[in-house]
Short mmCIF file of C-alpha atoms in Angstrom, two decimals:
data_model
loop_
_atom_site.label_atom_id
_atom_site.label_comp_id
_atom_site.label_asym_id
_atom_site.label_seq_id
_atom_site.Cartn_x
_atom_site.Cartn_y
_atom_site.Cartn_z
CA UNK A 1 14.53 12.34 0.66
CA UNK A 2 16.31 9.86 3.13
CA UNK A 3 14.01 11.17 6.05
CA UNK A 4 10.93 10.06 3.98
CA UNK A 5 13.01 7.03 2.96
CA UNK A 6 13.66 6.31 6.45
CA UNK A 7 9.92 6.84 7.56
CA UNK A 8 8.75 4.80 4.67
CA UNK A 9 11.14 2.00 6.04
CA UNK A 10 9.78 2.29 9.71
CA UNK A 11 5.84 2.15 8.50
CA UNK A 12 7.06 -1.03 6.93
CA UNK A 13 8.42 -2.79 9.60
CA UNK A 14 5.70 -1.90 12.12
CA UNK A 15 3.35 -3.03 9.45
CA UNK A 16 4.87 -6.34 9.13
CA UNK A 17 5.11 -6.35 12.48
CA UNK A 18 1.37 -6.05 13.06
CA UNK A 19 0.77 -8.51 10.58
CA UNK A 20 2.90 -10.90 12.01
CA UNK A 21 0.90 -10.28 15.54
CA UNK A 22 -2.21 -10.86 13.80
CA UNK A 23 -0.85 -14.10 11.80
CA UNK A 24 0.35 -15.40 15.08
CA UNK A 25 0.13 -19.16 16.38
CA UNK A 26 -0.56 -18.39 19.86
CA UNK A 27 -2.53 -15.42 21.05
CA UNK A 28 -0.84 -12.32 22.24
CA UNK A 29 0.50 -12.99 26.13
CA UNK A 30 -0.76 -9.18 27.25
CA UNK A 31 -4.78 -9.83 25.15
CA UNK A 32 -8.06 -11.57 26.55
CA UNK A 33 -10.76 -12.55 24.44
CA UNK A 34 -13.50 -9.73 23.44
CA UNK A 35 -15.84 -11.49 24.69
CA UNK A 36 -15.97 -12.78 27.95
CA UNK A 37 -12.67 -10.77 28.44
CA UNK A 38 -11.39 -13.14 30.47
CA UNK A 39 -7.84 -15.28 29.68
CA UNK A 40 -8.30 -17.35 26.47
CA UNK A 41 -9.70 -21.02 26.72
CA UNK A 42 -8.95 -23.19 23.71
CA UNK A 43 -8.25 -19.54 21.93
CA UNK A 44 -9.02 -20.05 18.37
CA UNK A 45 -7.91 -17.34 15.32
CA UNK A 46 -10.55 -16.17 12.87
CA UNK A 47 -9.15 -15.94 9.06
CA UNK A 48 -9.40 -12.26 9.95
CA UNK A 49 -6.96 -12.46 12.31
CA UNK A 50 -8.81 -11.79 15.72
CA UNK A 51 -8.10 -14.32 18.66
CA UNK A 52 -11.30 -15.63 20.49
CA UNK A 53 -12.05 -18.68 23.26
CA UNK A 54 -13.20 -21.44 20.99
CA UNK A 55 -16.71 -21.88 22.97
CA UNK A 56 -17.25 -17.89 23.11
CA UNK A 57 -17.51 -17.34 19.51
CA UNK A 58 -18.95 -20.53 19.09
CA UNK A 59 -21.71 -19.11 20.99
CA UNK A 60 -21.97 -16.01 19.61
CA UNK A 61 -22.42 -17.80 16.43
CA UNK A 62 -24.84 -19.34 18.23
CA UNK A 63 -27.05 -16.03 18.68
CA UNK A 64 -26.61 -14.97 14.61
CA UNK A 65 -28.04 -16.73 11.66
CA UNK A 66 -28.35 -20.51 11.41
CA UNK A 67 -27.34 -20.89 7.66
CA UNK A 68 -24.40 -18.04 7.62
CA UNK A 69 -21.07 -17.75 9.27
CA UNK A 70 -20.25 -15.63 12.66
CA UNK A 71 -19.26 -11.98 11.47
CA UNK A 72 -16.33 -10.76 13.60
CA UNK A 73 -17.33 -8.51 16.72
CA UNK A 74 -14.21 -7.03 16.11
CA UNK A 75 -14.33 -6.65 12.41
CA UNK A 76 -17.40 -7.62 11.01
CA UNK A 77 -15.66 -9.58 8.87
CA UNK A 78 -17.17 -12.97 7.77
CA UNK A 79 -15.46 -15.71 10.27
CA UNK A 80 -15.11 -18.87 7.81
CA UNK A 81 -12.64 -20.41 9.17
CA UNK A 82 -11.77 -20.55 12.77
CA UNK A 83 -8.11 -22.13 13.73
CA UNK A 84 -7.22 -23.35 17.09
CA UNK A 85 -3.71 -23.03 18.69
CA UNK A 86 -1.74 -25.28 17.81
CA UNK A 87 -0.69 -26.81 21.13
CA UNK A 88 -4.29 -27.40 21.61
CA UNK A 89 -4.60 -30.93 19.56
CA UNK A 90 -1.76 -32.55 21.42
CA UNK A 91 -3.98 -32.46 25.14
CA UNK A 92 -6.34 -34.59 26.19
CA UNK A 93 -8.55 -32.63 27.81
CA UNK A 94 -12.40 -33.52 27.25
CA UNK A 95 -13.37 -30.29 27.36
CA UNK A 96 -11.11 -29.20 24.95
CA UNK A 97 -11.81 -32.40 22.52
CA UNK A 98 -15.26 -31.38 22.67
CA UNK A 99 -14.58 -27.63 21.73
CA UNK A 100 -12.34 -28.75 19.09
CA UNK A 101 -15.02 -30.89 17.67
CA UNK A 102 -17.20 -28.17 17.41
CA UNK A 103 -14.61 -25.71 15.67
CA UNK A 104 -14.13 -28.55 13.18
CA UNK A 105 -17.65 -29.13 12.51
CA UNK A 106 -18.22 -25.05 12.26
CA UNK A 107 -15.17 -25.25 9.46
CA UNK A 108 -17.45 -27.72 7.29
CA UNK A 109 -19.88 -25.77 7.43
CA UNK A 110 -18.27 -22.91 5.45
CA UNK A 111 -15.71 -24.45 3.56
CA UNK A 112 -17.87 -24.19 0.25
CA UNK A 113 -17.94 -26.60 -2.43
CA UNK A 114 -19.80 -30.08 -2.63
CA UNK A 115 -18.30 -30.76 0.98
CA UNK A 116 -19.74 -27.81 2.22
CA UNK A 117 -23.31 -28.44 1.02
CA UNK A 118 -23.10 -32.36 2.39
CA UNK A 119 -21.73 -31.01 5.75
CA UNK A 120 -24.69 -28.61 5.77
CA UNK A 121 -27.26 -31.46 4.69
CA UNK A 122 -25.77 -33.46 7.30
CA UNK A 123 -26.18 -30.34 10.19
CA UNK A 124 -29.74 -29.84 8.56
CA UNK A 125 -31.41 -30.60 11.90
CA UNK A 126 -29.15 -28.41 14.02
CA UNK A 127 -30.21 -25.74 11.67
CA UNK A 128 -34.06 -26.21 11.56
CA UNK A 129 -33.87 -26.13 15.37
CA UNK A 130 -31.80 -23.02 15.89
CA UNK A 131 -34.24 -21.44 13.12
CA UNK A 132 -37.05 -22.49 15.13
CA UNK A 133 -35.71 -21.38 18.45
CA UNK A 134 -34.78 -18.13 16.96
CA UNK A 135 -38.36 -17.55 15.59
CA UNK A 136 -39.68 -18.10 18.66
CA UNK A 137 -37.47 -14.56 20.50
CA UNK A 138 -39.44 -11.95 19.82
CA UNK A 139 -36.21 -9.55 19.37
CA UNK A 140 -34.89 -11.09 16.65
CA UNK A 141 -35.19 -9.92 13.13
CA UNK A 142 -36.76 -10.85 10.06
CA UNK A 143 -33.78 -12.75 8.35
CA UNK A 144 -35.45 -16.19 9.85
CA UNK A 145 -38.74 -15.82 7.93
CA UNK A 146 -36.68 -15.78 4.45
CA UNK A 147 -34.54 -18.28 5.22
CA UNK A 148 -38.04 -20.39 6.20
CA UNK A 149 -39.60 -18.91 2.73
CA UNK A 150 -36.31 -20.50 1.05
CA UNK A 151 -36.38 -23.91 2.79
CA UNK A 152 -40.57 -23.59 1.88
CA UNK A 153 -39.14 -23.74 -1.33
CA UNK A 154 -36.52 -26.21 -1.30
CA UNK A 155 -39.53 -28.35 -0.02
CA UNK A 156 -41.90 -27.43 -2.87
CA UNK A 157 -38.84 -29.07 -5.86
CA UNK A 158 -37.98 -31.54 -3.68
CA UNK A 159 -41.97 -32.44 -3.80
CA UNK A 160 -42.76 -32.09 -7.27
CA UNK A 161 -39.36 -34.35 -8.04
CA UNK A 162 -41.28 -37.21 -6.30
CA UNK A 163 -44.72 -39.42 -7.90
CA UNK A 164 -46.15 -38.27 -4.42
CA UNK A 165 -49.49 -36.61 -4.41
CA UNK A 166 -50.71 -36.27 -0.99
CA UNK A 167 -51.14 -32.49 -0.28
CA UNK A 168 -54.68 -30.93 -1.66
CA UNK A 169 -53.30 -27.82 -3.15
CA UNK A 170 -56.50 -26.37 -5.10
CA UNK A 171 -55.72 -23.70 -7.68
CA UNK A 172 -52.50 -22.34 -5.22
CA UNK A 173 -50.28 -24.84 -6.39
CA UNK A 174 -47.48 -26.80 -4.34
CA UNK A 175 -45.08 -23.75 -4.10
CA UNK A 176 -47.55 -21.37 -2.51
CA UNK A 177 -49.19 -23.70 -0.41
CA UNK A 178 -45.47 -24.47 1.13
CA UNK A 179 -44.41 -21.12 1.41
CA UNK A 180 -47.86 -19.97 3.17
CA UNK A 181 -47.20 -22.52 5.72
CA UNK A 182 -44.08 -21.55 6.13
CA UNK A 183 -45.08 -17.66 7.39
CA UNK A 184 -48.23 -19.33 9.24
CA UNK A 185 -45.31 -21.21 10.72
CA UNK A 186 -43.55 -18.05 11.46
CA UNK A 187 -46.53 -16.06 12.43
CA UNK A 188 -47.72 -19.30 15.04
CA UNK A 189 -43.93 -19.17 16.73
CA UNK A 190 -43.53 -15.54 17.32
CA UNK A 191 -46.83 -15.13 19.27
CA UNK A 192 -45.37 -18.64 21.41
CA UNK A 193 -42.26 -16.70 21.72
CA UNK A 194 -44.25 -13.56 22.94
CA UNK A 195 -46.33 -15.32 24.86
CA UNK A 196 -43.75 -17.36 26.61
CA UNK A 197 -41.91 -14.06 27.11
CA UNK A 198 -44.86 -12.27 28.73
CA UNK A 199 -45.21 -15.07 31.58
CA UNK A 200 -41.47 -15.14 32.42
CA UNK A 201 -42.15 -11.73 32.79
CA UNK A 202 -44.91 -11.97 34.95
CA UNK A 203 -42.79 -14.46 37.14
CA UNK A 204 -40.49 -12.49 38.09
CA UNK A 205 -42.76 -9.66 38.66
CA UNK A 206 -44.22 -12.32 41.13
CA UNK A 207 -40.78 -13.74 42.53
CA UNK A 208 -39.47 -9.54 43.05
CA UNK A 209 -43.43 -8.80 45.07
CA UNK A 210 -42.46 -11.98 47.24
CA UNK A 211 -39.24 -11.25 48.15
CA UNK A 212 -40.58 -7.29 48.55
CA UNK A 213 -43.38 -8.71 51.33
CA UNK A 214 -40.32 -11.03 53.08
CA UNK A 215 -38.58 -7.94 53.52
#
């Protein structure tokens, strides 16, 4: 009984131990970020605990859905909060400022509530023109064209709220004539995208037969 005791007592204090590690202010002196795996710049926690440079996940985020938070590479866990080091908000770096900025504006985002959905209003055209930019890579998948369907939508009440009465509609009505826009939208930047990706393509065929001939 007091081995088990004992054991019990040791899983305990290397659990608090790891929790304290992963509750930490700074990041661990012997980790890089995952990454660029390179030594942390402006390292910034995730509420799940994971350490990160502040414009690394930033730009990961970046590469994910406009409207939704950054899942963890580590994790997968849904990064809602993202908390600089401490230290970092006494410099006065530019750099840093302007990383810091960015973390903040990223924590509006997802901090729920009425604030949340005016912070979001407010970043409305930093998320129409990720959405669009997205649309246009033909590798990415078909999250964008609901979240376009949605915001067809959103378009369709916001319409009907208002004495307007501009758009011929026919027998469709408002709604349908927004949201079949919206995937003729969809439709019109994915062939852009893959026909923007089939002439970089042929460039650098082009560029690799030059320098082939200089050879």
């Amino acid at each position: 009984m007091e081995a088990e005791a004992e054991t019990e007592v040791r899983e305990n204090k290397a659990e608090d131990s790891r929790e304290r590690k992963r509750l930490s202010e700074t990041p661990p002196d012997d980790d890089c970020c995952p990454i660029c795996f390179g030594s942390f710049t402006v390292p910034c926690r995730s509420n799940c605990g994971h350490w990160y440079c502040g414009n690394c996940i930033l730009q990961f985020w970046n590469y994910s859905s406009a409207s939704k938070p950054c899942k963890c590479p580590m994790c997968t866990c849904q990064i809602v909060n993202l908390m600089p080091e401490a230290s970092l908000h006494q410099q006065q770096d530019q750099e840093v400022t302007e990383v810091l900025k960015s973390v903040q504006r990223y924590n509006l985002l997802f901090v729920g509530g009425a604030r949340g959905f005016v912070q979001k209003m407010r970043e409305l055209p930093l998320f129409i023109k990720r959405m669009f930019r997205a649309l246009m890579d033909p590798d990415t998948n078909d999250s964008y064209l609901a979240e376009m369907r949605l915001f067809a939508m959103f378009l369709s009440i916001i319409y009907r709220a208002t004495p307007f009465d501009f758009i011929p509609t026919g027998s469709l009505g408002i709604g349908r004539v927004f949201d079949f826009s919206a995937v003729t939208l969809v439709l019109i930047l994915r062939l852009v995208g893959i026909y923007r990706r089939r002439r970089l393509m042929q460039r650098v065929r082009r560029l690799a037969a030059m320098e082939s001939l200089q050879e």
